[in-house]
mmCIF file of C-alpha atoms in Angstrom:
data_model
loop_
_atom_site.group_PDB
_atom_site.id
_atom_site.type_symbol
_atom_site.label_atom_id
_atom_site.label_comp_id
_atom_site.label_asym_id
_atom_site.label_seq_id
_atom_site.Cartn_x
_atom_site.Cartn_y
_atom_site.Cartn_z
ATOM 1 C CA UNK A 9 2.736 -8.082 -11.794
ATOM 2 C CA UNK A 10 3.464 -4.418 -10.941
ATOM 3 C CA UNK A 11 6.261 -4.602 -13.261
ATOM 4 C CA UNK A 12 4.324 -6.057 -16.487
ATOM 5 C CA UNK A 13 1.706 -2.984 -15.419
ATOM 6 C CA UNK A 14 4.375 -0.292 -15.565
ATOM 7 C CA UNK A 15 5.549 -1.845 -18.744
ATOM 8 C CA UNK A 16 2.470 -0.910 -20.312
ATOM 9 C CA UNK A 17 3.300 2.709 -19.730
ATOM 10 C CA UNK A 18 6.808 2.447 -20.372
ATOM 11 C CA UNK A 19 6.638 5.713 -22.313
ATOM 12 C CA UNK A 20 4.806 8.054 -20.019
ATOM 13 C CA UNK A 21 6.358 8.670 -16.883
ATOM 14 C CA UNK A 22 3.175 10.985 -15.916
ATOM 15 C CA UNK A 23 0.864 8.218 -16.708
ATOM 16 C CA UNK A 24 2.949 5.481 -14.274
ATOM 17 C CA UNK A 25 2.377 7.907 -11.622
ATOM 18 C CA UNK A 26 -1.214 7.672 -12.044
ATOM 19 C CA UNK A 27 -1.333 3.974 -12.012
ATOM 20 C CA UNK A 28 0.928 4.320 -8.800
ATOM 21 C CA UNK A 29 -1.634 6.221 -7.454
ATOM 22 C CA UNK A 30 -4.469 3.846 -8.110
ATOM 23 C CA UNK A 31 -2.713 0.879 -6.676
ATOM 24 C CA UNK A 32 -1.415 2.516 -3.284
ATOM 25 C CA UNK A 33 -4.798 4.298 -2.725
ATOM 26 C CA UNK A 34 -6.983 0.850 -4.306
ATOM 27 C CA UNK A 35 -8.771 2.781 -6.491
ATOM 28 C CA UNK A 36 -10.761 1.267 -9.404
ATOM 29 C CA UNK A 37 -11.859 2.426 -12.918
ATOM 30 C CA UNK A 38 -15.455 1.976 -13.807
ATOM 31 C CA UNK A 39 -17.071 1.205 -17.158
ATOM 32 C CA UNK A 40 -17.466 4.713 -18.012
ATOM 33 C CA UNK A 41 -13.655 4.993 -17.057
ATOM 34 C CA UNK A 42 -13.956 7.180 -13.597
ATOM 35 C CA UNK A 43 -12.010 6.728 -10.788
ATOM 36 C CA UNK A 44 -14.339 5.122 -8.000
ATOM 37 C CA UNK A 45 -13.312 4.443 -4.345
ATOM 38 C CA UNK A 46 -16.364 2.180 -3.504
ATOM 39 C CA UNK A 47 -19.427 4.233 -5.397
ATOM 40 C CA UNK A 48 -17.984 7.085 -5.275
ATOM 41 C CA UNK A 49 -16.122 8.818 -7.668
ATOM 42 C CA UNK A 50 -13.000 10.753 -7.564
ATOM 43 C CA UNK A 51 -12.631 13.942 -9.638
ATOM 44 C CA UNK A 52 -9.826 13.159 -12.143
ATOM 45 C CA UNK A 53 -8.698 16.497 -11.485
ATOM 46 C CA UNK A 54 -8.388 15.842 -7.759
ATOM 47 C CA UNK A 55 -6.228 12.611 -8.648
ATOM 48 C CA UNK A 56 -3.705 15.307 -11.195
ATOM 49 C CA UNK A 57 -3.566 18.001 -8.801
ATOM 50 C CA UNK A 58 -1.893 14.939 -5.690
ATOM 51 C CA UNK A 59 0.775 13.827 -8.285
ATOM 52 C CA UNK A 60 1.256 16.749 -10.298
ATOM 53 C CA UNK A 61 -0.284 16.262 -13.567
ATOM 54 C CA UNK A 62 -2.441 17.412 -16.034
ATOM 55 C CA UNK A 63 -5.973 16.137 -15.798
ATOM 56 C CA UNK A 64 -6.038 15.242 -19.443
ATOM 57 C CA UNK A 65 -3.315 12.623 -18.288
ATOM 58 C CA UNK A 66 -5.779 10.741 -15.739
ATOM 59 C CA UNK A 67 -8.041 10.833 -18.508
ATOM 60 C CA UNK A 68 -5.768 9.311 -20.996
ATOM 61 C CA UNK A 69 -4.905 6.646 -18.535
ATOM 62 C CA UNK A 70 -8.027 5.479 -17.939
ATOM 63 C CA UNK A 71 -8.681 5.133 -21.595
ATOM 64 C CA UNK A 72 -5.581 2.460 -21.426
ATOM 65 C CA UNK A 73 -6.764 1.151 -18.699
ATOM 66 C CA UNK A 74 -10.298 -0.028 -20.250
ATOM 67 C CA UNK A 75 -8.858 -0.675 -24.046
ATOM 68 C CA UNK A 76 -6.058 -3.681 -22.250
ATOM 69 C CA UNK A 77 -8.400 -6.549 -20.883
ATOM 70 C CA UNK A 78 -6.079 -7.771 -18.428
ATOM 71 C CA UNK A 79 -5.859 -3.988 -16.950
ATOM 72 C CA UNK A 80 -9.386 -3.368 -17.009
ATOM 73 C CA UNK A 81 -9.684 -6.491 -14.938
ATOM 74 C CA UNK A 82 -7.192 -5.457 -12.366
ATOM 75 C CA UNK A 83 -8.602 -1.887 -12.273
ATOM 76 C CA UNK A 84 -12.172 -2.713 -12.158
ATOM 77 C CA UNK A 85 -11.986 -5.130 -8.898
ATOM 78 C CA UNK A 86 -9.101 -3.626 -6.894
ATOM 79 C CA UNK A 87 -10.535 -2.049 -3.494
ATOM 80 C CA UNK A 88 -9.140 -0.205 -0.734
ATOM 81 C CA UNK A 89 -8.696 -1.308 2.641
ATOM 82 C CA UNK A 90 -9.117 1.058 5.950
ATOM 83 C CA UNK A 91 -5.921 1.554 7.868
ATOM 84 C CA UNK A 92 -6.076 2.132 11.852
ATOM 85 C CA UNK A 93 -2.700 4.162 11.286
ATOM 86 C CA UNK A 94 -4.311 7.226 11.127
ATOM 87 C CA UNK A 95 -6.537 6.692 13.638
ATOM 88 C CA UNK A 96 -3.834 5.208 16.000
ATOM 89 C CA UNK A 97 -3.262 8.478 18.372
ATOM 90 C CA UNK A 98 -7.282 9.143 18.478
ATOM 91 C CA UNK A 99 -7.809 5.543 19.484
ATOM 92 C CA UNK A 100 -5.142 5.113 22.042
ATOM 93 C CA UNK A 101 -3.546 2.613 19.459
ATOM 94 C CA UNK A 102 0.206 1.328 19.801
ATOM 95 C CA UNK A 103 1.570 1.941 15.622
ATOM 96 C CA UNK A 104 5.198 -0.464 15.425
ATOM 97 C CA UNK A 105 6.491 -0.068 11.652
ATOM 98 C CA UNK A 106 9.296 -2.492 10.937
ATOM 99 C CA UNK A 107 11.629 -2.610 7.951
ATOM 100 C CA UNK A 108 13.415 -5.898 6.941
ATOM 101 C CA UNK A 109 16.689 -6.300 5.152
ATOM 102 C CA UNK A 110 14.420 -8.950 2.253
ATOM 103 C CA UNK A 111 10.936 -7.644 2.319
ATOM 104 C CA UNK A 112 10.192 -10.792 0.077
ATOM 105 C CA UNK A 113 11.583 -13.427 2.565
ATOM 106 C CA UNK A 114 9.339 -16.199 3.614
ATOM 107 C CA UNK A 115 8.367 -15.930 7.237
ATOM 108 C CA UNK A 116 8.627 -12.243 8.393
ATOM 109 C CA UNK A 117 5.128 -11.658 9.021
ATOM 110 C CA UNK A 118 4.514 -15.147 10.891
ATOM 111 C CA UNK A 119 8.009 -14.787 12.879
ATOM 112 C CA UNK A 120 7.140 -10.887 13.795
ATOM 113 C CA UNK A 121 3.038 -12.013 14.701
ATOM 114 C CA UNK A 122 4.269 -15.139 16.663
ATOM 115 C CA UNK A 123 6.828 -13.370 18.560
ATOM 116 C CA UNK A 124 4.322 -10.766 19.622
ATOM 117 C CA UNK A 125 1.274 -13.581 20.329
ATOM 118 C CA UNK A 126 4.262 -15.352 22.582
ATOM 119 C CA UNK A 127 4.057 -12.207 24.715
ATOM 120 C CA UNK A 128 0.317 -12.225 24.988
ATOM 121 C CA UNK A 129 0.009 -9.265 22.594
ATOM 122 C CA UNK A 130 -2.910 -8.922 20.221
ATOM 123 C CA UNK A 131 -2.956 -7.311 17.075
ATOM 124 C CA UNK A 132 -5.762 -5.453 15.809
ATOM 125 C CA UNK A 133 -4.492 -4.602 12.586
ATOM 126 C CA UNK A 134 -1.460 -6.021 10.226
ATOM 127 C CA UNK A 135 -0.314 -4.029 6.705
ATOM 128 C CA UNK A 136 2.612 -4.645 5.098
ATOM 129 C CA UNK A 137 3.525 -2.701 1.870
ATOM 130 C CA UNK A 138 4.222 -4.393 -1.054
ATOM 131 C CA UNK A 139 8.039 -4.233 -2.524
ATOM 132 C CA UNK A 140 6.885 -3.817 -5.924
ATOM 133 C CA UNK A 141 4.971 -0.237 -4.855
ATOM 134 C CA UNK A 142 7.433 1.300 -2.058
ATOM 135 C CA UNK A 143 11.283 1.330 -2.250
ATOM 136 C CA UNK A 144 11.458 0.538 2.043
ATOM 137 C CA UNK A 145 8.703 -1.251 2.266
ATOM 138 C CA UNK A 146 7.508 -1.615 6.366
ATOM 139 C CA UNK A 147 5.082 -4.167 8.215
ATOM 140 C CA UNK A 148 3.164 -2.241 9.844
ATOM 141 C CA UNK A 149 1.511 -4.018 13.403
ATOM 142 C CA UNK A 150 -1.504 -2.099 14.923
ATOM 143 C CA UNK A 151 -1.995 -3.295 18.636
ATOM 144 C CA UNK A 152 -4.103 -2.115 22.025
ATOM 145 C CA UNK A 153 -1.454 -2.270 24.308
ATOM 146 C CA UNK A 154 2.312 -0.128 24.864
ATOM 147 C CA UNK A 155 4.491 -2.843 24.072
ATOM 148 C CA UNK A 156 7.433 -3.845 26.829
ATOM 149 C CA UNK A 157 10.981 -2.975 26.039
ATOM 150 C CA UNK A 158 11.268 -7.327 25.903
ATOM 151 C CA UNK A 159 8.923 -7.645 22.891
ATOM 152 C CA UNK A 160 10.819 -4.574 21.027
ATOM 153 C CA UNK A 161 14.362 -6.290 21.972
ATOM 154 C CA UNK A 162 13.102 -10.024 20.936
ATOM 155 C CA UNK A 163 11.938 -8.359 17.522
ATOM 156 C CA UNK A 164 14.920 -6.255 16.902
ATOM 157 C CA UNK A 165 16.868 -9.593 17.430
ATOM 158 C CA UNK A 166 15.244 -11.074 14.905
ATOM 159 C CA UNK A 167 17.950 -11.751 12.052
ATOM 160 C CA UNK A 168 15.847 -9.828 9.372
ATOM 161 C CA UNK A 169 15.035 -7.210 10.763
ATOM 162 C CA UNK A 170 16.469 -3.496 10.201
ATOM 163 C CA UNK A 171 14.830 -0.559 11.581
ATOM 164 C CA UNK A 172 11.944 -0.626 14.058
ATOM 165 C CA UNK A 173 9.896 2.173 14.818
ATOM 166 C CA UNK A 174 7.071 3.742 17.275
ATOM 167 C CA UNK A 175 4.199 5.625 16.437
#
């Protein structure tokens, strides 16, 4: 779906970045074609000024945006969800980011989750970014607890996976 999206702005590089934008951050377009997070609206020249644009641009693509039906759908009921990433070192939170080698193989989250619940660790939060929006895209496993040097071994010797990392 990402890709048909792009497609649609095949012709104006500044314009994918702006739909990028939307879709990482889970910002919609309302009917009068401002860029809401929630209720509240986001100056368009807020949005040009984080990817470099013109404002005129965000504009422009949000015109798009409610003209194509099946955009105007997507954009009007996308929404954002909170991430305890941020909040991980405030919170005393335990951040483990893990890149696969096939971010769209079957079974990474479940075999990652169930290797962790077989070591009694609970996860508060679980994001994994999309391989359509991210060229390395990471599962990203927010728990309570320092994990043991045994759970980081048994999923580093999972056959999938690539790179783990700490935060």
């Amino acid at each position: 779906m990402f890709d048909e999206i792009m497609e649609k702005f095949e012709g104006s590089p500044s314009q994918q970045a702006v739909i990028r934008l939307l879709l990482e951050r889970g910002f919609s377009v309302n009917d009068d074609g401002r860029v809401v997070s929630g209720g509240i609206e986001i100056p368009n020249t807020g949005i040009a000024r984080e990817i470099g644009v013109d404002r005129r641009v965000v504009d422009s693509t949000t015109d798009v945006i409610l003209e194509d039906p099946e955009l105007r759908r997507i954009f009007q009921n996308i929404s954002q969800v909170p991430s305890l990433m941020d909040l991980a070192p405030v919170l005393d939170l335990t951040v483990l980011a893990i890149a696969v080698d096939d971010a769209e193989r079957e079974g990474i989250v479940a075999e990652i989750t169930g290797t962790l619940a077989d070591h009694g660790i609970s996860i508060r939060q679980t994001i994994s970014e999309d391989p359509e929006f991210t060229d390395e895209p990471r599962l990203y496993l927010i728990t309570d607890e320092n994990l043991p040097g045994d759970v980081i071994t048994a999923i580093r010797d999972l056959g999938f996976v690539r790179k783990i990392e700490l935060q």
